Coordinates of C-alpha atoms and ligand atoms in Angstrom, one line a residue:
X1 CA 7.9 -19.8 1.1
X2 CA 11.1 -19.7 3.2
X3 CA 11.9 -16.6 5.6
X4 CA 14.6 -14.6 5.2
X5 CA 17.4 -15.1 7.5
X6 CA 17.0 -13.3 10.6
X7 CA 17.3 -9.4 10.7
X8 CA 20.5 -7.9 11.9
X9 CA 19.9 -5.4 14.7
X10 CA 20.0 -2.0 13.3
X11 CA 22.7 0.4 13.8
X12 CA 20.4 3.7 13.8
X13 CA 18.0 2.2 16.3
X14 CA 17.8 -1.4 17.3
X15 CA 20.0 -2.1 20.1
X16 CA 20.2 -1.0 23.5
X17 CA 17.9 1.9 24.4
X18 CA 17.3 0.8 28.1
X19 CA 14.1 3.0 29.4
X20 CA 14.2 4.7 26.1
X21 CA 12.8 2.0 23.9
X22 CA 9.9 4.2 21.8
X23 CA 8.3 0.7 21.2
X24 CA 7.0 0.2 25.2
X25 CA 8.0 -2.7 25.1
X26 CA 5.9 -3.6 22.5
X27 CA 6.9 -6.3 19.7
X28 CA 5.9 -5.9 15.8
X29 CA 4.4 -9.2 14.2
X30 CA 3.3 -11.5 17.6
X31 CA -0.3 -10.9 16.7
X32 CA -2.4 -9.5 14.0
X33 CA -2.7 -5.5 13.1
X34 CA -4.8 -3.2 15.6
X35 CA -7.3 -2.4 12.8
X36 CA -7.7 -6.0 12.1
X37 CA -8.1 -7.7 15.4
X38 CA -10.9 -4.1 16.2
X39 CA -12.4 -5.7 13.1
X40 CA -12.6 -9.4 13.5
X41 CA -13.3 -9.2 17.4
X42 CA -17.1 -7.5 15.7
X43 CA -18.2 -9.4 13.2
X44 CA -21.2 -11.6 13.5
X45 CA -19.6 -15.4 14.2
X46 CA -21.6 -16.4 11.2
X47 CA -19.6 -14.4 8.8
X48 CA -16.5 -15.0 10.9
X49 CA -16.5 -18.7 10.5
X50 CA -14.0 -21.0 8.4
X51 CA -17.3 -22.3 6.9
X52 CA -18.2 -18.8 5.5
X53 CA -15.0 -18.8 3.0
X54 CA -14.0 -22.6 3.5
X55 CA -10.3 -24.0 2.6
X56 CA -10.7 -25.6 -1.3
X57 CA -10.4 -29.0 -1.5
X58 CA -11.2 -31.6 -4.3
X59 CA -12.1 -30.1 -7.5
X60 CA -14.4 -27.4 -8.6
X61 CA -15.5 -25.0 -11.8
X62 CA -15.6 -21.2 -12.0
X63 CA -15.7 -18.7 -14.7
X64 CA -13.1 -16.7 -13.0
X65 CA -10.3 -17.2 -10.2
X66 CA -9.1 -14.5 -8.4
X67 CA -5.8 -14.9 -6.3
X68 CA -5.3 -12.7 -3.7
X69 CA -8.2 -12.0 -0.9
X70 CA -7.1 -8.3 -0.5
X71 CA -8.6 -5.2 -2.0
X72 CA -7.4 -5.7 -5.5
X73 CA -9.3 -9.0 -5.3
X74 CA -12.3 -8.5 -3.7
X75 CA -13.4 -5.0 -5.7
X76 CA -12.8 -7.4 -8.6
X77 CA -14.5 -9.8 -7.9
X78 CA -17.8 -7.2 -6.6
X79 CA -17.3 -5.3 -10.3
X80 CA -17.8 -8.8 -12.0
X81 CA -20.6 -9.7 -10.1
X82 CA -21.9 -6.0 -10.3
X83 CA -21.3 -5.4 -14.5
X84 CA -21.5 -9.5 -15.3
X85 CA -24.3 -11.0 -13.9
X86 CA -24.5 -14.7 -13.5
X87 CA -20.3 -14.9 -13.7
X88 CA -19.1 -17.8 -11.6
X89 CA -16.5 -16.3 -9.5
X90 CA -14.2 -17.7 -6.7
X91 CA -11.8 -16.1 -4.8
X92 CA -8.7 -18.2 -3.0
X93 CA -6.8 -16.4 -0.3
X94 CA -4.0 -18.5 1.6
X95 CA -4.7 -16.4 4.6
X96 CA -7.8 -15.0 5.1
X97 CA -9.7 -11.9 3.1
X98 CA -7.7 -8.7 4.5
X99 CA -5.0 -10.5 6.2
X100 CA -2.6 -8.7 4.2
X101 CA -2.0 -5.2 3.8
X102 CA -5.2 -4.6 2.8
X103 CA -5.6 -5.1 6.3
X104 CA -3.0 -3.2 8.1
X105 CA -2.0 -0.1 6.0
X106 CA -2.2 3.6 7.0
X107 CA -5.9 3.8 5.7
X108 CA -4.8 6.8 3.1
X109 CA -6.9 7.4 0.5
X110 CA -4.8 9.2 -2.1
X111 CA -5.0 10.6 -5.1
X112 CA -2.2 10.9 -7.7
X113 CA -2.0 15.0 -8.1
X114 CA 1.1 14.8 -6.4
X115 CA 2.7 12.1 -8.8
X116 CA 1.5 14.1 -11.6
X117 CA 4.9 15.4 -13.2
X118 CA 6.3 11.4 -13.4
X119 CA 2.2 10.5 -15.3
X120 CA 3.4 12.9 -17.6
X121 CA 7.0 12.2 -17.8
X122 CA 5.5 8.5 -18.6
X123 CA 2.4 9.0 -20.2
X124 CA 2.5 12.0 -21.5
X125 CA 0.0 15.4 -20.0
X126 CA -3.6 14.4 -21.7
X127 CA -3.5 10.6 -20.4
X128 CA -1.6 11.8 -16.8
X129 CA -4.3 13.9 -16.1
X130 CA -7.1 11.6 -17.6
X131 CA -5.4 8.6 -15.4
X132 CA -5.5 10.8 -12.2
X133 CA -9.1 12.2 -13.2
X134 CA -10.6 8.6 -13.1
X135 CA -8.8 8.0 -9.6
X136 CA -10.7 10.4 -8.3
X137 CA -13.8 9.2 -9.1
X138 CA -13.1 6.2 -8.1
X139 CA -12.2 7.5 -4.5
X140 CA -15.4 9.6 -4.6
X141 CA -17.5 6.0 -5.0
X142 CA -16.0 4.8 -2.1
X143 CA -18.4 6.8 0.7
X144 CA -21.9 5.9 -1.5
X145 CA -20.3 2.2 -1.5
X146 CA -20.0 2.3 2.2
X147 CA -23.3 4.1 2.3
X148 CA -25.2 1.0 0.8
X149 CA -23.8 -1.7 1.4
X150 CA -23.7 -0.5 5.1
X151 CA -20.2 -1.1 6.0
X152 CA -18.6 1.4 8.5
X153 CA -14.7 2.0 7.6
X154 CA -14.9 5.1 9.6
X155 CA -14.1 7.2 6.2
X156 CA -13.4 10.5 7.0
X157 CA -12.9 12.6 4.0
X158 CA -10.3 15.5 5.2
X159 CA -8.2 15.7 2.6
X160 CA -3.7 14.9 2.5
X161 CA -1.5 16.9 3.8
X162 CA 1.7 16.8 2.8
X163 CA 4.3 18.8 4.5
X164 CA 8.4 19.5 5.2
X165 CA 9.8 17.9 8.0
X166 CA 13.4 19.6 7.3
X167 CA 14.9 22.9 5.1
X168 CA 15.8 19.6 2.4
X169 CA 12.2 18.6 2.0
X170 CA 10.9 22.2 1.1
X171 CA 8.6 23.0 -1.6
X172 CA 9.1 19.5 -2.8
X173 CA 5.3 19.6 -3.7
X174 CA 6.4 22.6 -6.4
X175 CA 6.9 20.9 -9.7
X176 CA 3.2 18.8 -9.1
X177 CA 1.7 22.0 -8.1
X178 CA 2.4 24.1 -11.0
X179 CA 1.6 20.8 -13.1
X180 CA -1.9 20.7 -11.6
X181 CA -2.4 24.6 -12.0
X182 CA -1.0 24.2 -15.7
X183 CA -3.5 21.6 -16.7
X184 CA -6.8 23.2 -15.0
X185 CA -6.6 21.6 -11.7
X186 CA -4.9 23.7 -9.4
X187 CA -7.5 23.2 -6.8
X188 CA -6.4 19.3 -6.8
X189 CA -3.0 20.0 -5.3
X190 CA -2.3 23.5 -4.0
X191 CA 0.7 25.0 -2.0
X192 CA 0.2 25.6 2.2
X193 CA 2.2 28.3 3.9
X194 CA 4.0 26.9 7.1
X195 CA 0.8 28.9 8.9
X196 CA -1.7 27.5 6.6
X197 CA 0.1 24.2 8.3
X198 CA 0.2 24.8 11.4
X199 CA -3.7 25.9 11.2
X200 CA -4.6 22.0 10.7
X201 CA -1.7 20.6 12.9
X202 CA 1.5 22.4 15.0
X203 CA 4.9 20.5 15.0
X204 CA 8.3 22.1 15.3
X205 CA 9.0 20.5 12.3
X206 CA 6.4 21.2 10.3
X207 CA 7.1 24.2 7.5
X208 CA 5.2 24.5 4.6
X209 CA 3.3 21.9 3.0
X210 CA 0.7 21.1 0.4
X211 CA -3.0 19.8 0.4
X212 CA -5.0 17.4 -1.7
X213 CA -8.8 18.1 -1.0
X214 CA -10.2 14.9 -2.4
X215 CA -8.0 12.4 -0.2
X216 CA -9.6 10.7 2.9
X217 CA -8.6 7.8 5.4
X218 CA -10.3 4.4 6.3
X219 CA -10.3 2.0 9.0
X220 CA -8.5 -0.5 6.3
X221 CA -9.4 -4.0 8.1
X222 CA -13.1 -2.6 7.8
X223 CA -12.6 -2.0 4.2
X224 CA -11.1 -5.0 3.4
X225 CA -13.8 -7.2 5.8
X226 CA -16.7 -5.1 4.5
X227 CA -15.8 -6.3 0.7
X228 CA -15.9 -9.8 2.1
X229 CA -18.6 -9.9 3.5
X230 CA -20.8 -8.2 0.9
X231 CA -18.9 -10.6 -2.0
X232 CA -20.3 -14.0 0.5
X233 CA -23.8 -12.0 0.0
X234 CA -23.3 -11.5 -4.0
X235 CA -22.7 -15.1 -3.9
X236 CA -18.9 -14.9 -4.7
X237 CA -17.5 -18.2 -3.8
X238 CA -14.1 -17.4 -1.3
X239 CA -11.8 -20.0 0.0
X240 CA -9.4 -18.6 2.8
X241 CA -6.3 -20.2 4.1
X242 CA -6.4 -21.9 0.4
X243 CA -3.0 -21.7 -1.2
X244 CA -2.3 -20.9 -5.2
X245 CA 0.7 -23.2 -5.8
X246 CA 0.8 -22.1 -9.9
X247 CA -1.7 -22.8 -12.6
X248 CA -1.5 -24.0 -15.9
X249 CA -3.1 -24.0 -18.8
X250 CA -5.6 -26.7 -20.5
X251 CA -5.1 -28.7 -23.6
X252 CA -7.0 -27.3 -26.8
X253 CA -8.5 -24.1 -25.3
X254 CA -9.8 -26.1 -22.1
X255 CA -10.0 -24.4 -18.8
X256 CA -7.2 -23.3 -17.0
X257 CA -6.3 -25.1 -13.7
X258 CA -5.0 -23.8 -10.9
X259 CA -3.4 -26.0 -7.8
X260 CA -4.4 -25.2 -4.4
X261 CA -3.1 -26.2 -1.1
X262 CA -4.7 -26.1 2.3
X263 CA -4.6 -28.2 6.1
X264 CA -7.1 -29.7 4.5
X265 CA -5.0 -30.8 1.5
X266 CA -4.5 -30.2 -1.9
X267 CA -7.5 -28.7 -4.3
X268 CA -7.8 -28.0 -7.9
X269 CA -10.0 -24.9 -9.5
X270 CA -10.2 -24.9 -13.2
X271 CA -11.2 -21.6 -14.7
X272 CA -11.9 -19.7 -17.9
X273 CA -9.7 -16.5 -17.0
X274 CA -7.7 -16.1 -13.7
X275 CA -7.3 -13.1 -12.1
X276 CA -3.9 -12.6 -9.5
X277 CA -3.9 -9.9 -7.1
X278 CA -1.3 -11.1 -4.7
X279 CA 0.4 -7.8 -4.4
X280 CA 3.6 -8.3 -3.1
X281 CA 3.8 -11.8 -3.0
X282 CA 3.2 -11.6 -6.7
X283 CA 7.5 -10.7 -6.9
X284 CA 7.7 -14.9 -6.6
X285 CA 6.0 -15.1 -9.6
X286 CA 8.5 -16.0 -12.2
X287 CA 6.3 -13.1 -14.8
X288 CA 6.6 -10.4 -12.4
X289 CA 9.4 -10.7 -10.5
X290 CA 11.8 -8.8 -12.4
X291 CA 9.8 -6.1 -12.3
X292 CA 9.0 -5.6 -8.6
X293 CA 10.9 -5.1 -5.3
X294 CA 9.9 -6.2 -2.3
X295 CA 9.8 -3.5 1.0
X296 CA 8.4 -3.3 4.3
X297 CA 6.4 -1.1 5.5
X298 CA 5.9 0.0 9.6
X299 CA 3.3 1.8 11.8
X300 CA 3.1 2.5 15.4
X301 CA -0.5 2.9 17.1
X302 CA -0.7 5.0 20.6
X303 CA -3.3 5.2 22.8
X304 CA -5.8 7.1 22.6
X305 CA -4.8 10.5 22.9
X306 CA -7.5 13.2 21.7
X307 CA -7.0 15.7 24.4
X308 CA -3.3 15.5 23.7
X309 CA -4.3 15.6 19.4
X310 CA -6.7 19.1 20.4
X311 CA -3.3 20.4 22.3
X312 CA -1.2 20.3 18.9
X313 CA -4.4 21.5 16.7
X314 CA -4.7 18.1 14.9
X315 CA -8.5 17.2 14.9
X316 CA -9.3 17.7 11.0
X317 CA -8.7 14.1 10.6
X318 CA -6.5 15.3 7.4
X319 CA -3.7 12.1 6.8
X320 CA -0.6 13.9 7.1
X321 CA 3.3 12.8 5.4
X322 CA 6.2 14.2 5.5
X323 CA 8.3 14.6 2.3
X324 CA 11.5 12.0 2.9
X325 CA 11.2 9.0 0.0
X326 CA 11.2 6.9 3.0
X327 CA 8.2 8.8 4.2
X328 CA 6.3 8.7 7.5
X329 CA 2.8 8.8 7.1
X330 CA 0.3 9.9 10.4
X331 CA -3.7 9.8 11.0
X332 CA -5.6 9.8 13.7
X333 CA -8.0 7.4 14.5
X334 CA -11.8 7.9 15.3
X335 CA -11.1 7.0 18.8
X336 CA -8.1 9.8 18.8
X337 CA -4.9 7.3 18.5
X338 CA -2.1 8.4 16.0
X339 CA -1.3 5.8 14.1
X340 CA 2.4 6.6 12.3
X341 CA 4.0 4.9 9.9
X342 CA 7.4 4.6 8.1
X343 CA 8.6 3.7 4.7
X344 CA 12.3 2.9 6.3
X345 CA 11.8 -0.6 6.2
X346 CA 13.8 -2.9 3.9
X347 CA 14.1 -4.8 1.0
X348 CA 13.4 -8.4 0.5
X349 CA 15.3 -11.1 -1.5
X350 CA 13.7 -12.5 -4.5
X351 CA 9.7 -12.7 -3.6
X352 CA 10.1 -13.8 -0.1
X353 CA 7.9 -12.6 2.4
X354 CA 8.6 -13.6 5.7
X355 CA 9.7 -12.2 9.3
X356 CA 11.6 -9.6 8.4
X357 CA 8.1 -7.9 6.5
X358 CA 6.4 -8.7 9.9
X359 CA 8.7 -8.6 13.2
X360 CA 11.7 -6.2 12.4
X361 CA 11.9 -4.5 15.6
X362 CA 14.3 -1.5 14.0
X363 CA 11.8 -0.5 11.2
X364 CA 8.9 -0.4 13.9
X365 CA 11.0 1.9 16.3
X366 CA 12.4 4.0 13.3
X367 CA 8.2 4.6 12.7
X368 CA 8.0 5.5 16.4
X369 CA 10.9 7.6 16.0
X370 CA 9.4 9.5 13.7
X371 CA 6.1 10.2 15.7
X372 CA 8.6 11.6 18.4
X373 CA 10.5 13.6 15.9
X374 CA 6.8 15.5 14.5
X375 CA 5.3 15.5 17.8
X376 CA 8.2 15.7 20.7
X377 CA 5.4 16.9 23.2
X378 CA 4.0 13.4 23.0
X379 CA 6.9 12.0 23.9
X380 CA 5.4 10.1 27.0
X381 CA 2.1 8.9 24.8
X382 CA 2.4 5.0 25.0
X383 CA 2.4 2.9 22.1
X384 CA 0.0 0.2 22.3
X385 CA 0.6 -1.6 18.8
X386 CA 3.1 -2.2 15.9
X387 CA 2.7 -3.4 13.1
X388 CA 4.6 -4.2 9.5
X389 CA 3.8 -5.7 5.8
X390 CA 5.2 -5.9 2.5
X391 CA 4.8 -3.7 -0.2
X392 CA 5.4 -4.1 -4.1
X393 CA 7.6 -1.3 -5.4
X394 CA 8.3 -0.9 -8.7
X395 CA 10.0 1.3 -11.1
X396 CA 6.9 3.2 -12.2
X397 CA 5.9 4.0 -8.8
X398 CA 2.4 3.0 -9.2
X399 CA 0.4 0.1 -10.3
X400 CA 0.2 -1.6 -13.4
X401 CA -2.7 -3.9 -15.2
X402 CA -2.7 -6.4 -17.9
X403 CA -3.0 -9.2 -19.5
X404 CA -0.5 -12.3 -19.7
X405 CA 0.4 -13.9 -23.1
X406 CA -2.1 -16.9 -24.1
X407 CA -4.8 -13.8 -23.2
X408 CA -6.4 -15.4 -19.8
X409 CA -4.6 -14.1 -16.8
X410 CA -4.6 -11.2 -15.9
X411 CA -3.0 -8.9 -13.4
X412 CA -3.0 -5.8 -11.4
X413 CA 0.1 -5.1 -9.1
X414 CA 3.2 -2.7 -8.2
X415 CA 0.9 -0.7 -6.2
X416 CA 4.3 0.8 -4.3
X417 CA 2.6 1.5 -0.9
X418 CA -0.2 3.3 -2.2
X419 CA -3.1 0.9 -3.1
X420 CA -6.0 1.8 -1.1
X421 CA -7.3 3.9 -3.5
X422 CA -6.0 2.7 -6.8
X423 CA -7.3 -1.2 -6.3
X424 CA -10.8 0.3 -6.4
X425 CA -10.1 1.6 -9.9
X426 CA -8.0 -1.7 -10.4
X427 CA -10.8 -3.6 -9.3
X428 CA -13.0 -2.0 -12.0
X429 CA -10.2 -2.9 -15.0
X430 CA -9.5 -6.2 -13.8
X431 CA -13.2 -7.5 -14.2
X432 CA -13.2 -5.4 -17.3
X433 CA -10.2 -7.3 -18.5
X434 CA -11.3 -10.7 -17.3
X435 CA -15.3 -10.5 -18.8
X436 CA -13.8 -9.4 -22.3
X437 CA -15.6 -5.9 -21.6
X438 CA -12.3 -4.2 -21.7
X439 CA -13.6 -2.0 -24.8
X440 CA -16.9 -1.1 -22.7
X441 CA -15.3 0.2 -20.0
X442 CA -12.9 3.6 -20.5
X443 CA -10.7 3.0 -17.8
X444 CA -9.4 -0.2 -19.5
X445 CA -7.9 2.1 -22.1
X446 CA -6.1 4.1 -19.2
X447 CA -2.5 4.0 -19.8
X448 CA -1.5 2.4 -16.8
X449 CA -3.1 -0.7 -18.3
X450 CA -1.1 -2.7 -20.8
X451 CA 2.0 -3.7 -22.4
X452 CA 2.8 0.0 -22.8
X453 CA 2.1 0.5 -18.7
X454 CA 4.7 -2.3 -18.0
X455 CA 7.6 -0.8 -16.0
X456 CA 11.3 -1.5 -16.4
X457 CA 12.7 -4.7 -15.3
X458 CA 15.1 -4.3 -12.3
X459 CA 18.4 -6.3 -12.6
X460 CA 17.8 -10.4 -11.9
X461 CA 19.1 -11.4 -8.1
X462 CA 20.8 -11.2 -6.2
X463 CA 22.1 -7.7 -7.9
X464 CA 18.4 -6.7 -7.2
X465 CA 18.7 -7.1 -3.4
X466 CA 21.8 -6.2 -3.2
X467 CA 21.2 -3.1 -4.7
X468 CA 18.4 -2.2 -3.6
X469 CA 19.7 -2.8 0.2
X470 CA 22.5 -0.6 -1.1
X471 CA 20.4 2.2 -1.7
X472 CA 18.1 1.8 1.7
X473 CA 21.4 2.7 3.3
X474 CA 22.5 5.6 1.5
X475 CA 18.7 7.3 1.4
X476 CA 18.5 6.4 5.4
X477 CA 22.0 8.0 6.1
X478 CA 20.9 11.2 3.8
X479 CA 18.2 11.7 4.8
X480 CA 19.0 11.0 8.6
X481 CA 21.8 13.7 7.9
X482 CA 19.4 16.3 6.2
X483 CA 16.4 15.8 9.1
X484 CA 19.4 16.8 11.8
X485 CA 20.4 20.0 9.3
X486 CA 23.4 18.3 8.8
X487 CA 25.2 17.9 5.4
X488 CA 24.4 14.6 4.1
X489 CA 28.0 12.3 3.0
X490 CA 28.7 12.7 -0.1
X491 CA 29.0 8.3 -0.8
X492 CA 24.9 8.6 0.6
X493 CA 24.0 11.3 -1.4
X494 CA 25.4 10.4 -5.0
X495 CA 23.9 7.0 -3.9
X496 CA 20.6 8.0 -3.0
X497 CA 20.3 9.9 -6.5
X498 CA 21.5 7.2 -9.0
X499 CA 18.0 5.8 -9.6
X500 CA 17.1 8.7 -11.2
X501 CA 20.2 9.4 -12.9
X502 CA 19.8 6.2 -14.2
X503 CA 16.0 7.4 -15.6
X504 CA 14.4 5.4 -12.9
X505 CA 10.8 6.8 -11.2
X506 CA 12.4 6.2 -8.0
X507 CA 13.6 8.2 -5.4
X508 CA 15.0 11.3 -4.9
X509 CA 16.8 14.0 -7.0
Ligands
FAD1 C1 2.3 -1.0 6.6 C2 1.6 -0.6 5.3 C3 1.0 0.6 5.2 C4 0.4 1.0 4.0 N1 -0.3 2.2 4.0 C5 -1.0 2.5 2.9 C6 -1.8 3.7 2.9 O1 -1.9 4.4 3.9 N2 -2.4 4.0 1.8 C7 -2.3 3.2 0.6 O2 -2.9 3.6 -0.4 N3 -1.6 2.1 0.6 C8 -1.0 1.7 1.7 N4 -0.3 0.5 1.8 C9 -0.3 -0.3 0.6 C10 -1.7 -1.0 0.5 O3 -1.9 -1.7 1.7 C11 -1.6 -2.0 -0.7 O4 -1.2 -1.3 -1.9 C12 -3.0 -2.6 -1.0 O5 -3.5 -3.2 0.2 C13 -2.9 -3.6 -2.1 O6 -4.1 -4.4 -2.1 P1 -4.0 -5.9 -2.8 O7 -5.3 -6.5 -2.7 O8 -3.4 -5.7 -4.1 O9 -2.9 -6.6 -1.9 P2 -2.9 -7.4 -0.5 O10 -3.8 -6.7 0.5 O11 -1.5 -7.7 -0.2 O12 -3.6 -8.7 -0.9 C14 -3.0 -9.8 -1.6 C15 -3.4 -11.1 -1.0 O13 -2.9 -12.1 -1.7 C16 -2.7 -13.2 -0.9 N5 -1.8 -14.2 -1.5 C17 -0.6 -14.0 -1.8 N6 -0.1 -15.1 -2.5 C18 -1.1 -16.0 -2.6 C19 -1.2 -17.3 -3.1 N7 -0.2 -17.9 -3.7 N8 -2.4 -17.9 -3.0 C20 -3.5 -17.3 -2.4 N9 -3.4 -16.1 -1.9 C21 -2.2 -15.4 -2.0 C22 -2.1 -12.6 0.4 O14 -2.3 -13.4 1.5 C23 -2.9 -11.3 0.4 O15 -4.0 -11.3 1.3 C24 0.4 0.1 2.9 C25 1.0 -1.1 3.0 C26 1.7 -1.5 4.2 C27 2.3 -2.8 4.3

């Protein structure tokens, strides 16, 4: 797919910060993410090799095809194998298995307690709370998966912390809160006092905050490899750096076929039922890409600090945001780095994911920024790393799973930066869905499954863009003007709001 055209330098913090550049010097997208080169640089060269997951070429048979080598894919494809026995299934990735965000996210493992006022604005209370029940058992699966399948993602289960950065983002937990206390689950989601807070971590601009109990963080890459590897032992067939160009549909019922490219050349895969989990890059998809907008997504890795982390109280390990809608999200690291990351990235023009989701110097230093605005006593802690990647926003604010007409592919995207968690119970509908177990499993009938979970469309390009570009610079100017205690303007503000007023799940009031 073709890159966008270059990214304009960015008024707020791209140009000209001679010996103040928060970067180091260091340059988002020359190399892969931190996590992911820690991870690749140990695996055993056997696993590692193109001949463990070789390109597709020539012509071969499955039962089912999954697109997409990330975690949406992969737990898929182990659920099959796990509940369907005997299931031909290959996976084609044109990178390779967790070269996506899967990858190279934050490693928050979240819950949806703090969503749950929009699951019941949308779903109504008994299937919001039911939804976000079966999320956390899914999240709870994830340290006896580790356990024995022996794959170390460094999970440390210590719980979310959300907290307000600035007087505009107080008690913004308040409306989930007294939803999780209404519906029997007050311990899910509860309210911190600003010393509660400062008990698990001391910034100046911390205040209060809330906590979610059941949330944890992961080295991703670790994640994301350790599926691989254990789907190459269940005999899962995975072709990396194997391209899906489209698929289409056989004569009288036949297979499905799906066209591949690779160095190698081209490849075909016929299938019963296909399977895409290609995330953001699924917004190129002419079925989905009304209904998703493309947005990047930023972290900055120091070195390792853990003296400097005991100094301002943070060794809990809890993952910590702030409450801006382009949020920055912190955890430490087992090796006591801060990894920090921003949502102030920017929108992307009809499915394409190129440079600017990968090497936009501004959104990187706007994540730094932020690590300097929480924490200004680590204001000389070098960063070593920066990193950036798409992710697939859409008007629900949190995935969706179903089925295409014709009854054969099947999809699970819109994960809007928070899919760590959710693609493991994605995983589990997806092979559902795909093995025509859908009525044996309860979490197929889960509302966000189905026609009924399909968001609404945003407008066709370029008005999608355009707005949504429009928007990124009213929310960034508001909520610039509210983290300075200054009065946002007025154009930003009513800007910022008209999602909502306009009965969209996205951003802020
Ligand atoms: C910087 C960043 C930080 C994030 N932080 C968090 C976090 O802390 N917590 C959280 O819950 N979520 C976070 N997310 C979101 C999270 O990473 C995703 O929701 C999750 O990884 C989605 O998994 P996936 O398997 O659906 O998608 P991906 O990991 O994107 O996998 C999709 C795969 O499909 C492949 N693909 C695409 N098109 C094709 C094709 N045509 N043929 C073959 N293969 C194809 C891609 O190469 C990719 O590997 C973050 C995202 C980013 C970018």
């Amino acid at each position: 797919m073709a890159d966008e055209p270059p990214v304009s330098p960015d008024p707020n913090t791209a140009a000209g910060r001679d010996g103040d550049d928060p970067l180091d010097g260091v340059r988002p997208g020359d190399r892969r993410s931190f996590w992911l080169r820690e991870t690749l640089a140990s695996e055993p060269p056997e696993l590692a090799a193109a001949a463990a997951a070789p390109q597709l070429t020539g012509s071969a048979r499955v039962d089912v095809a999954i697109v997409g080598g990330g975690y949406t894919g992969l737990w898929t494809a182990l659920r099959i194998a796990e509940a369907s026995p005997g299931t031909r299934v290959a996976i084609l990735e044109r990178d390779i298995c967790g070269g996506g965000p899967s990858g190279r996210n934050g490693g928050f493992v979240t819950g949806w307690w703090d969503e749950l006022p929009s699951l019941i604005d949308r779903f109504g209370e008994a299937d919001a709370v039911r939804t976000a029940r079966e999320l956390d058992k899914a999240i709870a699966t994830l340290g006896p998966w580790c356990a024995t399948h022996g794959v170390d993602a460094s999970l440390r289960e210590a719980g979310f912390l959300q907290v307000s950065a600035a007087p505009a983002q107080d008690d913004a937990w308040a409306a989930a809160v007294a939803a999780c206390e209404r519906v029997g689950e007050a311990d899910r989601w509860r309210a911190l006092t600003p010393d509660e807070v400062a008990a698990r971590v001391r910034s100046p601009a911390f205040r209060g905050g809330a906590f979610m109990p059941g949330a944890a963080t992961i080295q991703p890459a670790a994640l994301a490899r350790g599926l691989r590897r254990v789907a190459l032992e269940r005999g899962i067939a995975i072709h990396e750096r194997t391209r899906v160009r489209g698929w289409s549909a056989g004569s009288g019922g036949g297979p499905l076929t799906l066209r591949t490219s690779s160095r190698r050349g081209a490849g075909r895969l016929e299938a019963d039922q296909v399977v895409i989990a290609t995330n953001a890059w699924s917004a190129a998809w002419r079925a989905f890409g009304r209904r998703l907008v493309t947005w990047s997504s930023y972290i900055v890795l120091t070195e390792p600090i853990p003296d400097r982390l005991a100094e301002i109280g943070w060794t809990g390990s809890e993952g910590i945001a702030d409450a801006r809608f382009t949020l920055h999200y912190g955890r430490t690291t087992a090796d006591g780095r801060i990894a920090l990351g921003g949502g102030g990235g920017r929108a992307g023009f009809g499915g394409r994911i190129g440079r600017p989701f990968t090497h936009d110097i501004g959104s990187a230093r706007r994540a730094a920024d932020g690590l300097r605005r929480w924490f200004p006593s680590l204001h000389d802690v070098r960063i070593e790393d920066a990193w950036g990647g798409p992710i697939d926003i859409d008007d629900d604010h949190r995935p969706w799973f179903g089925t295409l007409p014709g009854d054969r592919v099947h999809f699970g995207l819109g994960y809007s930066g928070n899919g760590v968690a959710p693609a493991i119970l994605g995983g589990r509908i997806l092979a559902a869905l795909a093995t025509g177990r859908a009525n044996d499993d309860e979490v197929a009938s889960l509302p966000i499954v189905g026609d009924g979970a399909t968001p609404r469309a945003f407008p066709p390009e370029p008005f999608r863009s355009i707005g949504a570009r429009v928007f990124r610079e009213a929310i960034l100017r508001r909520e610039q003007a509210e983290d300075d205690g200054r009065r946002p303007p007025r154009l930003a503000h009513a800007i910022s709001r008209l999602p909502r007023r306009l009965g969209s799940h996205l951003g802020p009031e």
